[in-house]
Short mmCIF file of C-alpha atoms in Angstrom, two decimals:
data_model
loop_
_atom_site.label_atom_id
_atom_site.label_comp_id
_atom_site.label_asym_id
_atom_site.label_seq_id
_atom_site.Cartn_x
_atom_site.Cartn_y
_atom_site.Cartn_z
CA UNK G 28 107.93 -73.13 -10.40
CA UNK G 29 109.95 -76.34 -10.79
CA UNK G 30 108.89 -79.23 -13.02
CA UNK G 31 108.15 -81.31 -9.88
CA UNK G 32 105.71 -78.72 -8.58
CA UNK G 33 104.13 -78.58 -12.02
CA UNK G 34 103.73 -82.37 -11.98
CA UNK G 35 102.12 -82.31 -8.52
CA UNK G 36 99.74 -79.54 -9.62
CA UNK G 37 98.92 -81.48 -12.79
CA UNK G 38 98.25 -84.63 -10.81
CA UNK G 39 95.80 -82.76 -8.59
CA UNK G 40 94.01 -81.23 -11.62
CA UNK G 41 93.77 -84.65 -13.32
CA UNK G 42 92.37 -86.10 -10.10
CA UNK G 43 89.79 -83.30 -10.06
CA UNK G 44 88.77 -83.84 -13.71
CA UNK G 45 88.43 -87.60 -13.14
CA UNK G 46 86.38 -87.08 -9.98
CA UNK G 47 84.11 -84.60 -11.78
CA UNK G 48 83.59 -87.13 -14.56
CA UNK G 49 82.73 -89.84 -12.04
CA UNK G 50 80.17 -87.58 -10.37
CA UNK G 51 78.29 -86.38 -13.45
CA UNK G 52 78.53 -89.34 -15.86
CA UNK G 53 75.79 -91.94 -16.21
CA UNK G 54 77.22 -93.86 -19.15
CA UNK G 55 79.16 -96.91 -17.96
CA UNK G 56 81.98 -96.57 -20.50
CA UNK G 57 82.35 -92.85 -19.70
CA UNK G 58 82.63 -93.81 -16.03
CA UNK G 59 85.53 -96.16 -16.89
CA UNK G 60 87.15 -93.30 -18.86
CA UNK G 61 86.82 -91.02 -15.81
CA UNK G 62 88.42 -93.76 -13.65
CA UNK G 63 91.31 -93.94 -16.12
CA UNK G 64 91.85 -90.17 -15.84
CA UNK G 65 91.87 -90.52 -12.04
CA UNK G 66 94.49 -93.27 -12.44
CA UNK G 67 96.70 -91.06 -14.63
CA UNK G 68 96.62 -88.39 -11.94
CA UNK G 69 97.58 -90.91 -9.28
CA UNK G 70 100.50 -92.27 -11.38
CA UNK G 71 101.80 -88.76 -11.96
CA UNK G 72 101.46 -87.94 -8.25
CA UNK G 73 103.35 -91.09 -7.20
CA UNK G 74 106.25 -90.48 -9.56
CA UNK G 75 106.44 -86.79 -8.67
CA UNK G 76 106.37 -87.58 -4.94
CA UNK G 77 109.14 -90.14 -5.44
CA UNK G 78 111.23 -87.62 -7.36
CA UNK G 79 110.73 -84.91 -4.69
CA UNK G 80 111.75 -87.27 -1.88
CA UNK G 81 114.77 -88.56 -3.83
CA UNK G 82 113.26 -92.04 -4.25
CA UNK G 83 112.41 -92.04 -7.95
CA UNK G 84 112.79 -95.82 -8.30
CA UNK G 85 110.47 -96.51 -5.35
CA UNK G 86 107.88 -94.19 -6.89
CA UNK G 87 108.32 -95.96 -10.21
CA UNK G 88 107.86 -99.44 -8.75
CA UNK G 89 104.62 -98.40 -7.03
CA UNK G 90 103.47 -96.65 -10.22
CA UNK G 91 104.01 -99.87 -12.24
CA UNK G 92 101.69 -101.71 -9.84
CA UNK G 93 99.14 -98.93 -10.22
CA UNK G 94 99.31 -99.09 -14.04
CA UNK G 95 98.62 -102.85 -13.95
CA UNK G 96 95.75 -102.41 -11.49
CA UNK G 97 94.33 -99.52 -13.53
CA UNK G 98 94.41 -101.57 -16.73
CA UNK G 99 92.65 -104.51 -15.08
CA UNK G 100 89.99 -102.14 -13.70
CA UNK G 101 89.44 -100.87 -17.24
CA UNK G 102 89.19 -104.40 -18.66
CA UNK G 103 86.73 -105.61 -16.02
CA UNK G 104 84.72 -102.38 -16.23
CA UNK G 105 84.46 -102.64 -20.02
CA UNK G 106 83.48 -106.31 -19.80
CA UNK G 107 80.72 -105.34 -17.37
CA UNK G 108 79.60 -102.53 -19.69
CA UNK G 109 79.39 -104.86 -22.71
CA UNK G 110 77.36 -107.44 -20.76
CA UNK G 111 75.09 -104.76 -19.24
CA UNK G 112 74.42 -103.38 -22.73
CA UNK G 113 73.49 -106.87 -23.97
CA UNK G 114 71.22 -107.58 -21.01
CA UNK G 115 69.55 -104.21 -20.42
CA UNK G 116 69.95 -102.61 -23.86
CA UNK G 117 71.43 -99.47 -22.38
CA UNK G 118 74.65 -98.20 -20.82
CA UNK G 119 72.81 -95.90 -18.40
CA UNK G 120 73.71 -96.79 -14.81
CA UNK G 121 70.34 -95.44 -13.68
CA UNK G 122 68.53 -98.26 -15.54
CA UNK G 123 70.53 -101.03 -13.90
CA UNK G 124 68.28 -101.36 -10.90
CA UNK G 125 65.95 -104.33 -11.28
CA UNK G 126 64.26 -103.81 -7.92
CA UNK G 127 60.83 -102.22 -8.20
CA UNK G 128 58.51 -100.74 -5.62
CA UNK O 23 108.33 -74.40 -19.78
CA UNK O 24 107.88 -77.63 -21.79
CA UNK O 25 106.42 -79.60 -18.81
CA UNK O 26 103.90 -76.82 -18.17
CA UNK O 27 102.80 -76.86 -21.83
CA UNK O 28 102.54 -80.69 -21.76
CA UNK O 29 100.52 -80.52 -18.57
CA UNK O 30 98.08 -77.90 -19.91
CA UNK O 31 97.48 -79.95 -23.07
CA UNK O 32 97.04 -83.13 -21.00
CA UNK O 33 94.43 -81.43 -18.79
CA UNK O 34 92.62 -80.07 -21.88
CA UNK O 35 92.58 -83.61 -23.35
CA UNK O 36 91.17 -84.96 -20.07
CA UNK O 37 88.43 -82.32 -20.04
CA UNK O 38 87.55 -83.14 -23.66
CA UNK O 39 87.50 -86.87 -22.81
CA UNK O 40 84.89 -86.15 -20.14
CA UNK O 41 82.89 -83.67 -22.27
CA UNK O 42 82.82 -85.49 -25.64
CA UNK O 43 79.42 -86.82 -26.61
CA UNK O 44 80.68 -89.81 -28.63
CA UNK O 45 82.37 -92.63 -26.74
CA UNK O 46 84.93 -93.28 -29.47
CA UNK O 47 86.03 -89.62 -29.40
CA UNK O 48 86.33 -89.84 -25.59
CA UNK O 49 88.57 -92.90 -25.94
CA UNK O 50 90.84 -91.06 -28.42
CA UNK O 51 91.12 -88.06 -26.07
CA UNK O 52 91.99 -90.49 -23.23
CA UNK O 53 94.77 -91.95 -25.37
CA UNK O 54 96.08 -88.39 -25.77
CA UNK O 55 96.06 -87.92 -21.99
CA UNK O 56 98.03 -91.17 -21.58
CA UNK O 57 100.63 -90.19 -24.18
CA UNK O 58 101.13 -86.73 -22.65
CA UNK O 59 101.35 -88.15 -19.11
CA UNK O 60 103.96 -90.60 -20.41
CA UNK O 61 105.98 -87.66 -21.79
CA UNK O 62 105.70 -85.90 -18.40
CA UNK O 63 106.87 -89.06 -16.63
CA UNK O 64 109.87 -89.26 -18.95
CA UNK O 65 110.62 -85.61 -18.18
CA UNK O 66 110.54 -86.42 -14.45
CA UNK O 67 113.19 -89.13 -14.91
CA UNK O 68 110.84 -92.12 -14.60
CA UNK O 69 111.85 -93.65 -17.94
CA UNK O 70 110.66 -97.21 -17.28
CA UNK O 71 107.21 -96.12 -16.13
CA UNK O 72 106.95 -93.73 -19.07
CA UNK O 73 107.51 -96.57 -21.54
CA UNK O 74 105.02 -98.83 -19.73
CA UNK O 75 102.42 -96.04 -19.57
CA UNK O 76 102.84 -95.28 -23.27
CA UNK O 77 102.51 -98.91 -24.35
CA UNK O 78 99.83 -99.99 -21.88
CA UNK O 79 97.91 -96.77 -21.21
CA UNK O 80 97.96 -95.25 -24.68
CA UNK O 81 98.14 -98.52 -26.62
CA UNK O 82 96.51 -101.53 -24.99
CA UNK O 83 93.80 -99.67 -23.06
CA UNK O 84 92.81 -97.62 -26.14
CA UNK O 85 92.50 -100.79 -28.23
CA UNK O 86 90.35 -102.32 -25.48
CA UNK O 87 88.12 -99.22 -25.37
CA UNK O 88 87.65 -99.21 -29.16
CA UNK O 89 86.91 -102.95 -29.10
CA UNK O 90 84.41 -102.63 -26.24
CA UNK O 91 82.69 -99.62 -27.85
CA UNK O 92 82.37 -101.53 -31.13
CA UNK O 93 80.85 -104.47 -29.22
CA UNK O 94 78.49 -102.39 -27.05
CA UNK O 95 77.68 -99.70 -29.61
CA UNK O 96 77.44 -95.97 -29.19
CA UNK O 97 74.76 -94.70 -26.83
CA UNK O 98 74.14 -91.16 -28.08
CA UNK O 99 71.16 -90.45 -25.83
CA UNK O 100 72.03 -87.37 -23.76
CA UNK O 101 71.83 -88.40 -20.11
CA UNK O 102 71.13 -85.79 -17.47
CA UNK O 103 73.54 -86.13 -14.56
CA UNK O 104 72.09 -87.26 -11.25
CA UNK O 105 73.59 -84.34 -9.35
CA UNK O 106 73.82 -80.72 -10.50
CA UNK O 107 77.07 -79.57 -12.12
CA UNK O 108 77.72 -76.71 -9.62
CA UNK O 109 77.38 -79.19 -6.75
CA UNK O 110 79.75 -81.61 -8.52
CA UNK O 111 82.27 -78.81 -9.07
CA UNK O 112 82.04 -77.80 -5.39
CA UNK O 113 82.58 -81.41 -4.28
CA UNK O 114 85.56 -81.77 -6.61
CA UNK O 115 87.08 -78.51 -5.32
CA UNK O 116 86.70 -79.59 -1.69
CA UNK O 117 88.14 -83.05 -2.45
CA UNK O 118 91.19 -81.72 -4.34
CA UNK O 119 91.96 -79.16 -1.64
CA UNK O 120 91.61 -81.87 1.05
CA UNK O 121 93.94 -84.22 -0.86
CA UNK O 122 96.52 -81.47 -1.32
CA UNK O 123 96.26 -80.38 2.32
CA UNK O 124 96.61 -83.93 3.67
CA UNK O 125 99.09 -85.46 1.20
CA UNK O 126 101.56 -82.70 0.37
CA UNK O 127 103.08 -82.41 3.89
CA UNK O 128 103.72 -86.20 3.82
CA UNK O 129 106.22 -85.94 0.97
CA UNK O 130 109.53 -86.50 2.69
CA UNK O 131 112.77 -84.67 2.31
CA UNK O 132 115.37 -86.08 -0.12
CA UNK O 133 116.86 -89.44 0.84
CA UNK O 134 120.25 -90.60 -0.37
CA UNK O 135 121.38 -94.11 -1.34
CA UNK O 136 118.42 -95.53 -3.24
CA UNK O 137 118.39 -99.08 -4.66
CA UNK O 138 118.22 -99.64 -8.43
CA UNK O 139 114.77 -99.98 -10.03
CA UNK O 140 115.14 -103.71 -10.77
CA UNK O 141 116.21 -104.53 -7.20
CA UNK O 142 113.35 -102.50 -5.76
CA UNK O 143 110.73 -104.05 -8.05
CA UNK O 144 111.78 -107.73 -7.87
CA UNK O 145 113.16 -107.96 -4.30
CA UNK O 146 111.87 -105.17 -2.04
CA UNK O 147 108.40 -105.12 -3.60
CA UNK O 148 108.13 -108.78 -4.60
CA UNK O 149 104.64 -109.03 -3.06
CA UNK O 150 103.48 -106.31 -5.45
CA UNK O 151 104.71 -108.36 -8.40
CA UNK O 152 102.73 -111.39 -7.17
CA UNK O 153 99.62 -109.20 -6.84
CA UNK O 154 100.22 -107.96 -10.38
CA UNK O 155 100.27 -111.54 -11.68
CA UNK O 156 96.92 -112.21 -9.96
CA UNK O 157 95.54 -108.97 -11.42
CA UNK O 158 96.64 -109.96 -14.92
CA UNK O 159 94.70 -113.24 -14.55
CA UNK O 160 91.70 -111.15 -13.48
CA UNK O 161 92.22 -109.08 -16.64
CA UNK O 162 92.20 -112.24 -18.76
CA UNK O 163 88.88 -113.21 -17.18
CA UNK O 164 87.64 -109.69 -17.97
CA UNK O 165 88.56 -110.12 -21.66
CA UNK O 166 86.69 -113.44 -21.65
CA UNK O 167 83.76 -111.49 -20.18
CA UNK O 168 83.83 -109.09 -23.12
CA UNK O 169 83.96 -111.94 -25.60
CA UNK O 170 81.34 -114.13 -23.86
CA UNK O 171 78.14 -114.80 -25.82
CA UNK O 172 74.81 -113.91 -24.34
CA UNK O 173 72.88 -116.86 -22.90
CA UNK O 174 69.15 -116.57 -23.37
CA UNK O 175 67.07 -117.36 -20.28
CA UNK O 176 65.08 -120.59 -20.64
CA UNK O 177 61.35 -120.00 -21.13
CA UNK O 178 59.03 -122.79 -19.85
CA UNK O 179 57.53 -124.76 -22.74
CA UNK O 180 59.89 -123.31 -25.34
CA UNK O 181 62.86 -125.30 -26.59
CA UNK O 182 65.87 -123.31 -27.64
CA UNK O 183 68.73 -124.47 -29.83
CA UNK O 184 70.95 -124.84 -26.73
CA UNK O 185 68.43 -127.20 -25.10
CA UNK O 186 68.12 -129.37 -28.22
CA UNK O 187 71.87 -129.99 -28.18
CA UNK O 188 71.52 -131.65 -24.76
CA UNK O 189 69.03 -134.27 -26.00
CA UNK O 190 70.59 -137.70 -26.54
CA UNK O 191 69.98 -139.60 -29.85
CA UNK O 192 68.10 -142.36 -27.96
CA UNK O 193 65.61 -139.85 -26.57
CA UNK O 194 65.09 -138.41 -30.04
CA UNK O 195 64.27 -141.90 -31.33
CA UNK O 196 61.75 -142.38 -28.55
CA UNK O 197 60.03 -139.06 -29.29
CA UNK O 198 59.97 -139.44 -33.10
CA UNK O 199 59.11 -143.14 -33.27
CA UNK O 200 57.09 -144.09 -30.14
CA UNK O 201 55.36 -147.07 -31.86
CA UNK O 202 58.73 -148.64 -32.70
CA UNK O 203 59.62 -148.62 -29.04
CA UNK O 204 56.28 -150.24 -28.12
CA UNK O 205 56.63 -152.97 -30.74
#
């Protein structure tokens, strides 16, 4: 098993762990953490795919864009979590609904 | 063998980040995932991305998480997940198999004659760089969102400190000394 195959397998496992976290978590900050794990898997997959196809630099340039996007998602998600905690007193996504009836 | 060991530890860190009860512990495990992924990227020959991932993923994002958790506070109440764990595992398994089945055949055969990283990033993918600049501005707004103070909703008949600041000195004189105004 080459290191590239290992990286692809690892990317798929990280994607799975992140997706599992997204499905079962109700805490807003834990959801952002699960999104970050998903992002790590995607970065690893992009670089590994670039290395397999002989275009490492192309994979790297796309991965840099993904790192920036992932960081901004984390920042905006955390800002939302802080404001939700102040407004609703909880980080539970199930308590965010203000519609009744 | 080293990449395999790095990968196994990274996956274990990711599982612990999802399982940990305390948010701060989850953030530390996530920093571990970032550092190990950066090592894997370096092993794959993506040196520039490895450095960026280590500084941004393991450094900046971890600081942001610790800062946000200290602002929001720990929520230690155990929350029952909305869907059952076996169903979640089944969905994850189906999704990962589907991604592997659809994406792996798309990886092309080796291509020769690739441009340098700098040329690719600044010339061939210049639009991406512009999008990144816009995203960074969005991130700045996000940080301002974390730091923003809470504004209390105005209650009818109740004056808050914010409302008093808007009152002009002339109006205060009229309210405090109405007879002076009449005279």
